[in-house]
Amino acid sequence: MTTEAPALVELDDVSKYYGNIRALEEVSLEVRSGEITCVLGDNGAGKSTLIKIVAGLHRHDAGTFRVEGEEVTLANPRDALDRGIATVYQDLAVVPLMPVWRNFFLGSEPTKGSGPFKRLDVGLMRRTTREALLRMGIDLRDVDQPIGTLSGGERQCVAIARAVHFGAKVLVLDEPTAALGVKQSGVVLKYVAAARDQGLGVVLITHNPHHAYLVGDRFVLLKRGVMAGSHTKGSVTLDELTRQMAGGTELEDLRHELERPSGP
């Protein structure tokens, strides 16, 4: 009899307070290898606070945070990265005028030579960037072009490929399709699925239930800092997920309020 491997990341009744303000209360989720866990909620639902805890920016105040079965309190984002948790934020940390390959290695540039002859290994960076992108199915015209000339979807895809290349086990994506049209959103979701297929555990933060349902395996709904629902793909339909996300009873009440009064 084989026992199931521990989740890559597991939050159990995790809470976060800022003084008297409850930002997150008793939220639970798990992220497994080769799966996508979607966290859904409107603005103010607590998604940003959850990201910051998983990414090591903020410490949780209560509950249990485990990485591969080990209980942890992350000290900072470097601590999270060392444990294989990479976060790609909505406002991508890129330098628009630098080429794609330079942004790909930003902060982790390989060098060659020694002493006064030490210099960046530009050839290795260009070649590695091109190969890493191709492995994800991303065929850029030219890795020498400034990353600012890429579309928003393409920049998101480069960030995903970078995290995969540098050994992430868990990839946290902060609203990667929020500012994109339908076609570009589809491109990004395709590469999110590619990361999943390479065995990563993915946390997809989104307010779009349609995007979540296309790729998600697990769904956690947040509302005003608390859990409003937790489902697996087989236990919920898109309509039900959308209804819960939108606050079905609240919308029904609003519909009654907005109905035209009947004529005399």
Short mmCIF file of N, CA, C and O in Angstrom, two decimals, residues 5-9 30-36 169-170 195-202 217-218:
data_model
loop_
_atom_site.label_atom_id
_atom_site.label_comp_id
_atom_site.label_asym_id
_atom_site.label_seq_id
_atom_site.Cartn_x
_atom_site.Cartn_y
_atom_site.Cartn_z
N ALA A 5 2.09 11.25 -1.42
CA ALA A 5 3.14 12.20 -1.08
C ALA A 5 2.51 13.45 -0.47
O ALA A 5 1.38 13.82 -0.81
N PRO A 6 3.21 14.10 0.46
CA PRO A 6 2.65 15.31 1.06
C PRO A 6 2.47 16.40 0.00
O PRO A 6 3.18 16.43 -1.01
N ALA A 7 1.53 17.27 0.23
CA ALA A 7 1.32 18.40 -0.67
C ALA A 7 2.59 19.25 -0.72
O ALA A 7 3.33 19.36 0.26
N LEU A 8 2.85 19.86 -1.87
CA LEU A 8 4.01 20.75 -1.98
C LEU A 8 3.84 21.94 -1.04
O LEU A 8 4.79 22.34 -0.36
N VAL A 9 2.66 22.49 -1.01
CA VAL A 9 2.33 23.56 -0.08
C VAL A 9 0.96 23.27 0.52
O VAL A 9 0.04 22.86 -0.20
N GLU A 30 -4.42 23.44 -0.49
CA GLU A 30 -3.26 22.60 -0.74
C GLU A 30 -2.89 22.67 -2.21
O GLU A 30 -3.74 22.87 -3.08
N VAL A 31 -1.59 22.54 -2.45
CA VAL A 31 -1.04 22.61 -3.80
C VAL A 31 -0.23 21.35 -4.01
O VAL A 31 0.72 21.08 -3.26
N ARG A 32 -0.59 20.57 -5.04
CA ARG A 32 0.09 19.31 -5.31
C ARG A 32 0.81 19.34 -6.65
O ARG A 32 0.44 20.10 -7.55
N SER A 33 1.82 18.52 -6.77
CA SER A 33 2.59 18.42 -8.00
C SER A 33 1.68 18.05 -9.16
O SER A 33 0.85 17.15 -9.05
N GLY A 34 1.82 18.79 -10.26
CA GLY A 34 1.02 18.49 -11.45
C GLY A 34 -0.42 18.91 -11.34
O GLY A 34 -1.27 18.43 -12.10
N GLU A 35 -0.72 19.83 -10.41
CA GLU A 35 -2.09 20.33 -10.26
C GLU A 35 -2.09 21.85 -10.19
O GLU A 35 -1.09 22.47 -9.82
N ILE A 36 -3.26 22.42 -10.52
CA ILE A 36 -3.45 23.87 -10.43
C ILE A 36 -4.53 24.15 -9.40
O ILE A 36 -5.66 23.66 -9.52
N LYS A 169 9.31 24.59 -7.70
CA LYS A 169 8.40 23.45 -7.52
C LYS A 169 6.96 23.93 -7.46
O LYS A 169 6.04 23.23 -7.85
N VAL A 170 6.81 25.14 -6.92
CA VAL A 170 5.49 25.76 -6.79
C VAL A 170 5.54 27.12 -7.48
O VAL A 170 6.45 27.92 -7.22
N ALA A 195 3.33 24.44 -17.45
CA ALA A 195 4.07 24.35 -16.18
C ALA A 195 3.51 23.21 -15.33
O ALA A 195 4.25 22.44 -14.72
N ARG A 196 2.19 23.11 -15.27
CA ARG A 196 1.55 22.00 -14.55
C ARG A 196 2.01 20.66 -15.11
O ARG A 196 2.33 19.74 -14.36
N ASP A 197 2.05 20.56 -16.44
CA ASP A 197 2.41 19.29 -17.08
C ASP A 197 3.87 18.92 -16.86
O ASP A 197 4.25 17.76 -17.05
N GLN A 198 4.69 19.91 -16.47
CA GLN A 198 6.08 19.61 -16.13
C GLN A 198 6.23 19.22 -14.67
O GLN A 198 7.34 19.04 -14.17
N GLY A 199 5.10 19.08 -13.97
CA GLY A 199 5.12 18.59 -12.60
C GLY A 199 5.11 19.64 -11.52
O GLY A 199 5.19 19.32 -10.34
N LEU A 200 4.99 20.92 -11.91
CA LEU A 200 4.93 21.96 -10.89
C LEU A 200 3.55 21.98 -10.25
O LEU A 200 2.55 21.57 -10.85
N GLY A 201 3.50 22.46 -9.01
CA GLY A 201 2.22 22.79 -8.40
C GLY A 201 2.00 24.27 -8.65
O GLY A 201 2.89 25.09 -8.43
N VAL A 202 0.82 24.63 -9.16
CA VAL A 202 0.55 26.01 -9.54
C VAL A 202 -0.57 26.57 -8.67
O VAL A 202 -1.58 25.90 -8.44
N ASP A 217 -7.68 22.44 -11.00
CA ASP A 217 -8.01 21.14 -10.39
C ASP A 217 -8.69 21.33 -9.05
O ASP A 217 -9.51 20.50 -8.63
N ARG A 218 -8.33 22.40 -8.35
CA ARG A 218 -8.92 22.73 -7.04
C ARG A 218 -9.27 24.21 -7.04
O ARG A 218 -8.58 25.02 -7.67
#
